CSV table of C-alpha atoms in Angstrom, one decimal:
chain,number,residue,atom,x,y,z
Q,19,UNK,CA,-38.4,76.5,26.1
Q,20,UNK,CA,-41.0,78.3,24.0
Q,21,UNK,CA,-42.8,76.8,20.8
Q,22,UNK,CA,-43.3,77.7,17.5
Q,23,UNK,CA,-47.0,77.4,16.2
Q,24,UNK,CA,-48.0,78.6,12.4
Q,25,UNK,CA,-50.8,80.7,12.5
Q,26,UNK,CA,-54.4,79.3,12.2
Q,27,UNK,CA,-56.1,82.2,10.6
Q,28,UNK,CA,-55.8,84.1,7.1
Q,29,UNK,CA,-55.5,87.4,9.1
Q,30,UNK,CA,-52.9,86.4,11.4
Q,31,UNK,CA,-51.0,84.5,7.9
Q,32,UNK,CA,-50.8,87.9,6.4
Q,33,UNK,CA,-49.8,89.3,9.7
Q,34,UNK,CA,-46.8,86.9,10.2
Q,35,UNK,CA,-45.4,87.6,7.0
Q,36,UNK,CA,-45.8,91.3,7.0
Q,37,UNK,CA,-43.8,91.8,9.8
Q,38,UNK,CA,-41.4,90.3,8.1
Q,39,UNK,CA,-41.3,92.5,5.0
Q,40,UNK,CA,-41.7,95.6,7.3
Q,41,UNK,CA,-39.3,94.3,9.5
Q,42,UNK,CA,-36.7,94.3,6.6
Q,43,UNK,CA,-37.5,97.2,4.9
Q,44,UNK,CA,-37.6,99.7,7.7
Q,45,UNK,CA,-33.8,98.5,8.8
Q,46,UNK,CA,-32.0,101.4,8.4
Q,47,UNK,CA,-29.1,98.9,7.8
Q,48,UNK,CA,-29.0,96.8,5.4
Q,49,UNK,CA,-29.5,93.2,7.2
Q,50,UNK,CA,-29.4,90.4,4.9
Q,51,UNK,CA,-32.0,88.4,7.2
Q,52,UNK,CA,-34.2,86.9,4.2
Q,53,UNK,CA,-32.0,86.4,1.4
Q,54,UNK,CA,-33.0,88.3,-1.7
Q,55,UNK,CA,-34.6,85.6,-3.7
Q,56,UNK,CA,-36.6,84.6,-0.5
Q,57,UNK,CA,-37.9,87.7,0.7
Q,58,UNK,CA,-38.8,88.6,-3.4
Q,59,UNK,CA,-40.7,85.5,-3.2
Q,60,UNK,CA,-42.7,86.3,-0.1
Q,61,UNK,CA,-43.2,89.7,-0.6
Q,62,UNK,CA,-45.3,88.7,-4.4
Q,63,UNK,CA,-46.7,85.3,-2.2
Q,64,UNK,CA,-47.9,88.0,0.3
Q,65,UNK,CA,-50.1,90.0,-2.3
Q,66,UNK,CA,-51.3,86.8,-3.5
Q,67,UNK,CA,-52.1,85.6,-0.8
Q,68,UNK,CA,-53.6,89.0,1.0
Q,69,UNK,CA,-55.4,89.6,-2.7
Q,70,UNK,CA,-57.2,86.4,-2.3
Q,71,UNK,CA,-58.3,86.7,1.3
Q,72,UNK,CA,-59.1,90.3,0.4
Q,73,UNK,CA,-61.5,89.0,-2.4
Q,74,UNK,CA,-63.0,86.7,-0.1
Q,75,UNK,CA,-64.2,89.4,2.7
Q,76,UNK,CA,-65.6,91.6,0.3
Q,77,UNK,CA,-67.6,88.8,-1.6
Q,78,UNK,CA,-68.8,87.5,1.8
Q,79,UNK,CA,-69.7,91.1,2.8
Q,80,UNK,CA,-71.7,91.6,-0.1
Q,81,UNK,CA,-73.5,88.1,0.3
Q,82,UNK,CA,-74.2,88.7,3.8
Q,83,UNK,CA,-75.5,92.3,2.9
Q,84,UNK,CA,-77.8,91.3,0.1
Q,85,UNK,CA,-79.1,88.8,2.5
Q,86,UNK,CA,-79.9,91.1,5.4
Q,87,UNK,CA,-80.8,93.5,3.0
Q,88,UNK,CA,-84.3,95.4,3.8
Q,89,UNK,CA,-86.0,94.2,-0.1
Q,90,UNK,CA,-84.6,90.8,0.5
Q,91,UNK,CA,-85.9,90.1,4.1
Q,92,UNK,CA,-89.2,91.6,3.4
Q,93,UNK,CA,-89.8,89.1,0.1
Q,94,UNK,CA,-88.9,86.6,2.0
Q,95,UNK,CA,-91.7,87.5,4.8
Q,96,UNK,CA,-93.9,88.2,2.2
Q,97,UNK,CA,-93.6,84.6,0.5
Q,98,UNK,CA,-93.3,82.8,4.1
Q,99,UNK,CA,-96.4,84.9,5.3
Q,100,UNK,CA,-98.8,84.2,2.0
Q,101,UNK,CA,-97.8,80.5,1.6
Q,102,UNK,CA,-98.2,79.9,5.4
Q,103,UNK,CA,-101.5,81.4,5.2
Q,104,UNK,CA,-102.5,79.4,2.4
Q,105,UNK,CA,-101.8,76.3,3.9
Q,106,UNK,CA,-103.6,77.2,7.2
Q,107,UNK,CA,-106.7,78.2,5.5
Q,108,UNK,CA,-106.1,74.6,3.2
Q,109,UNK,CA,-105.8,72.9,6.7
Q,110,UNK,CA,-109.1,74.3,7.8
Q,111,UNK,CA,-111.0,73.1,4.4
Q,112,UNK,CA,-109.9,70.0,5.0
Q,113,UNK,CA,-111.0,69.8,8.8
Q,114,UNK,CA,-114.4,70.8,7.6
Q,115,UNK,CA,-114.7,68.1,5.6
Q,116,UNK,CA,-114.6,70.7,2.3
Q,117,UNK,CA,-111.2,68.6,1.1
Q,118,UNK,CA,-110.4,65.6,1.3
Q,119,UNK,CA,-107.3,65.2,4.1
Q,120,UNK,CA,-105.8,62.7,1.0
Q,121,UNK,CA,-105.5,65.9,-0.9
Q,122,UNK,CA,-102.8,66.7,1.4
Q,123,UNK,CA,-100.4,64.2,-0.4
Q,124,UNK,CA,-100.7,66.8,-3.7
Q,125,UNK,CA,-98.9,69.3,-1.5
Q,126,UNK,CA,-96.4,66.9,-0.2
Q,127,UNK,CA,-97.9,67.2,3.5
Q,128,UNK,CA,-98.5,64.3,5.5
Q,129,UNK,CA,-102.4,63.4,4.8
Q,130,UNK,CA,-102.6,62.8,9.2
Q,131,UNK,CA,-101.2,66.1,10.1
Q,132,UNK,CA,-102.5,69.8,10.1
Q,133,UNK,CA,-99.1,71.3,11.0
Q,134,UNK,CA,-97.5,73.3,8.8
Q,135,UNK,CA,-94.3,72.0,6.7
Q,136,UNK,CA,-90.6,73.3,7.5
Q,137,UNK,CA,-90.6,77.1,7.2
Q,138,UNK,CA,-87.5,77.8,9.0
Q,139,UNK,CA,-84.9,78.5,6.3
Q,140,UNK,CA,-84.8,80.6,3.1
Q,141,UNK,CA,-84.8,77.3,0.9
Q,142,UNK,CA,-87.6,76.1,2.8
Q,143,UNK,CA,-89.4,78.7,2.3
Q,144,UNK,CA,-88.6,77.8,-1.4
Q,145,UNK,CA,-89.7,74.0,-1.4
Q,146,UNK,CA,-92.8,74.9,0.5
Q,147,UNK,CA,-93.8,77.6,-2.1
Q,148,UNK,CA,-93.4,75.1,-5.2
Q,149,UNK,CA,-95.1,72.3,-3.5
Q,150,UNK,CA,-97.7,74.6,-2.8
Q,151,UNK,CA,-98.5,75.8,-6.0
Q,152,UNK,CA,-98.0,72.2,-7.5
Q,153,UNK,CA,-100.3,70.7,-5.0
Q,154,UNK,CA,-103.0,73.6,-5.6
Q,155,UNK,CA,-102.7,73.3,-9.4
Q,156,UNK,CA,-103.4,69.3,-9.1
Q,157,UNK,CA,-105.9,69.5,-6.8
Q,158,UNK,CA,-108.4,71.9,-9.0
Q,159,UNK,CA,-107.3,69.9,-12.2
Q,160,UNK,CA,-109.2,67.1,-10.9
Q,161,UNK,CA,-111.7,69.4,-10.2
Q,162,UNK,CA,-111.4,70.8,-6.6
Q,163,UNK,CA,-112.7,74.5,-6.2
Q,164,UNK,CA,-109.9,76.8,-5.8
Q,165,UNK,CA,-108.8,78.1,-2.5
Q,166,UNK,CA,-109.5,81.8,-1.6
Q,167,UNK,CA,-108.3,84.2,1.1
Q,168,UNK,CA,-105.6,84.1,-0.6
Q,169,UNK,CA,-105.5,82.9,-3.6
Q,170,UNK,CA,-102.5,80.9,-4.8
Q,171,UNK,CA,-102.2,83.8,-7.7
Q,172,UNK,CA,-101.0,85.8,-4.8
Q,173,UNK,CA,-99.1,82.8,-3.2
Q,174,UNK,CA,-97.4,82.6,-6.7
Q,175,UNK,CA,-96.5,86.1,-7.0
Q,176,UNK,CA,-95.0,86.4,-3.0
Q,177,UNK,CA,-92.9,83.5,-4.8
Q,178,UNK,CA,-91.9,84.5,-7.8
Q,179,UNK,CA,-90.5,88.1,-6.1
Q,180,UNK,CA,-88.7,86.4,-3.8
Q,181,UNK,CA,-87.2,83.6,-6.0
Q,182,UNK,CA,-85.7,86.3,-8.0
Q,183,UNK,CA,-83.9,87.3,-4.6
Q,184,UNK,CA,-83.0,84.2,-3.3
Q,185,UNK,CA,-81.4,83.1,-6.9
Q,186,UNK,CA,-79.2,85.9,-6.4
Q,187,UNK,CA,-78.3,85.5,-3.3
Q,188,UNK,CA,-77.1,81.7,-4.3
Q,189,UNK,CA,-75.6,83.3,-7.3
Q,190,UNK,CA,-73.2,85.4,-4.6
Q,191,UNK,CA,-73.0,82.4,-2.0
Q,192,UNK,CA,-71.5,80.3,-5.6
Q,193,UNK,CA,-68.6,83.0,-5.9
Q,194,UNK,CA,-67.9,83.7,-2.5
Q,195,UNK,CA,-67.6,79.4,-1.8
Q,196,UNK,CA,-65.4,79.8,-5.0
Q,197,UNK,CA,-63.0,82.7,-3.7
Q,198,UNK,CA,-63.1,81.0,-0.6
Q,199,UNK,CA,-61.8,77.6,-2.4
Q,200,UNK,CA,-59.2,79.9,-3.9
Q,201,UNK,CA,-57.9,81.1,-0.5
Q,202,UNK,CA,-58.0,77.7,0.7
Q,203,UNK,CA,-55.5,76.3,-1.7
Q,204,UNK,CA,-53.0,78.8,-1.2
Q,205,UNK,CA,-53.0,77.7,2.6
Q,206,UNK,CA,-50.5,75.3,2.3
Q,207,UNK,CA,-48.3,76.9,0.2
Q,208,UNK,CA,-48.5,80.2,3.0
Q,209,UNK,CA,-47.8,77.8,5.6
Q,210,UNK,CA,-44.5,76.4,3.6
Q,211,UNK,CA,-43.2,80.0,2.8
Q,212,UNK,CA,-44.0,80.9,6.6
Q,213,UNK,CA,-41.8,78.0,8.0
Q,214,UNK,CA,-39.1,78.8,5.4
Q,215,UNK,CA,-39.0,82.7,6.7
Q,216,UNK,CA,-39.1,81.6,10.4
Q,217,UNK,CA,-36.4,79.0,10.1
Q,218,UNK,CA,-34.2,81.2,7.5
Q,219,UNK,CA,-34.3,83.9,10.4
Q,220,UNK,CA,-34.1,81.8,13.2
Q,221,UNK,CA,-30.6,80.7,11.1
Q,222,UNK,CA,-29.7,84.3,11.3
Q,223,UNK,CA,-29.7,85.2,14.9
Q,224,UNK,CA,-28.3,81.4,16.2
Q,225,UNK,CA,-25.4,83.8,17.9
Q,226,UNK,CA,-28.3,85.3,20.2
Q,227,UNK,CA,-28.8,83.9,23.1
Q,228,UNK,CA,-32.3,83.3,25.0
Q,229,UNK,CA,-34.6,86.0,25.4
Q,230,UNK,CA,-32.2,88.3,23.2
Q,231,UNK,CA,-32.9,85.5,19.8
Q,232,UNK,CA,-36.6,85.4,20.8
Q,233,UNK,CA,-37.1,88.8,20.7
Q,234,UNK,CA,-35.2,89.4,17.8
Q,235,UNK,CA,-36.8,86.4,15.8
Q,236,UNK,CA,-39.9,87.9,17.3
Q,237,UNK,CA,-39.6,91.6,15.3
Q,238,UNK,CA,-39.3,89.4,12.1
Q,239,UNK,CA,-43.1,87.9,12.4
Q,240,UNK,CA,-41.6,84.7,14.4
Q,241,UNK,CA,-44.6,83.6,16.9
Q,242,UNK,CA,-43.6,81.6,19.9
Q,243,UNK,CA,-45.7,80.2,22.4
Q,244,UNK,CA,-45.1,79.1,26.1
Q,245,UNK,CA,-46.0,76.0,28.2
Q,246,UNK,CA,-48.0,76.3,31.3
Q,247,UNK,CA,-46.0,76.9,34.1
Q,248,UNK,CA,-43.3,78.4,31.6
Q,249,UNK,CA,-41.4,81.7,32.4
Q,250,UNK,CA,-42.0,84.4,29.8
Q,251,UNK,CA,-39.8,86.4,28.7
Q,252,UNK,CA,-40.1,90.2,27.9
């Protein structure tokens, strides 16, 4: 015999219960399959519900467009390219014996190592900028000559343009982690209101026999599985 499994995803959710609404309004006869209380409750848990997840895909759209966004990606090279620089040039002073490889330590480097620090993510990108200029602002307060080619003015700058990106862009991952947190607790209720429907019209065609109840169950959103090896019907 075939299964019942709820669905997994928000899409296929809002699909399940969809069919069910349609299912009843386009009967040209009136079929009390959902009784009116129940199908008045999943028709407003439906717009909830599909409002929600609707929310949700457009914040996450917008997030992921900012992101990939042409001014965003090339701050982000900008600040990656003039801090990395910075450092290599630093790196180079220091293996000339022009710094001190102590000095690293101001910088938050490793004071054995000339390999650049973690540049792989956005927020890297981040921590290695502010240690960076931290670093370079202790180092000529105790009286080291400042690096040039480039200067950490132009390091600072790279920064600054693209902190005022990346802020933004956390300030649209906030809200989208939010709306999805939203969607998220309406999940279990869904799933309750999706069991209710499925038994309540699995009630209403227990005259049907075999493939006849399954495909009728089945133009009311009911999703049934088969077993390996299992006979499926059409």
């Amino acid at each position: 015999m075939p299964y019942r499994r709820l669905p997994n995803t928000d899409q296929a959710r809002i699909r399940t219960l969809s069919t069910a609404i349609d299912a009843i309004r386009n009967n040209d006869l009136y079929v009390p399959v959902l009784p009116p209380e129940l199908y008045n409750r999943v028709d407003r848990k439906l717009k909830q519900f599909k409002g929600a997840a609707d929310l949700y895909n457009a914040y996450l759209a917008e997030q992921n467009g900012f992101s990939k966004s042409v001014a965003y990606r090339t701050k982000l090279k900008n600040a990656h390219m003039y801090v990395s620089h910075f450092l290599t040039v630093f790196n180079l002073a220091v293996k000339r014996g022009e710094i001190k490889a102590k000095d690293r330590s101001l910088y938050s480097l490793p004071e054995d190592s000339s390999e650049l620090p973690d540049l792989s993510s956005d927020a890297a990108v981040i921590r290695c900028c502010q240690n960076t200029i931290a670093g370079e602002k202790a180092r000529t307060q105790k009286g080291g000559l400042p690096m040039m080619n480039p200067t950490i003015a132009k390091v600072n700058v790279h920064y600054d343009l693209f902190r005022e990106m990346y802020d933004k862009q956390q300030q649209l991952r906030v809200r989208t982690d939010e709306s999805l947190a939203a969607v998220a607790a309406l999940r279990p209720e869904i799933d309750a209101v999706i069991l209710e429907v499925w038994n309540t019209i699995e009630a209403h065609f227990a005259d049907l026999q075999g493939d006849a109840r399954l495909n009728a169950c089945r133009k009311y959103g009911v999703i049934y599985y088969y077993r390996p090896g299992e006979k499926k019907s059409r």
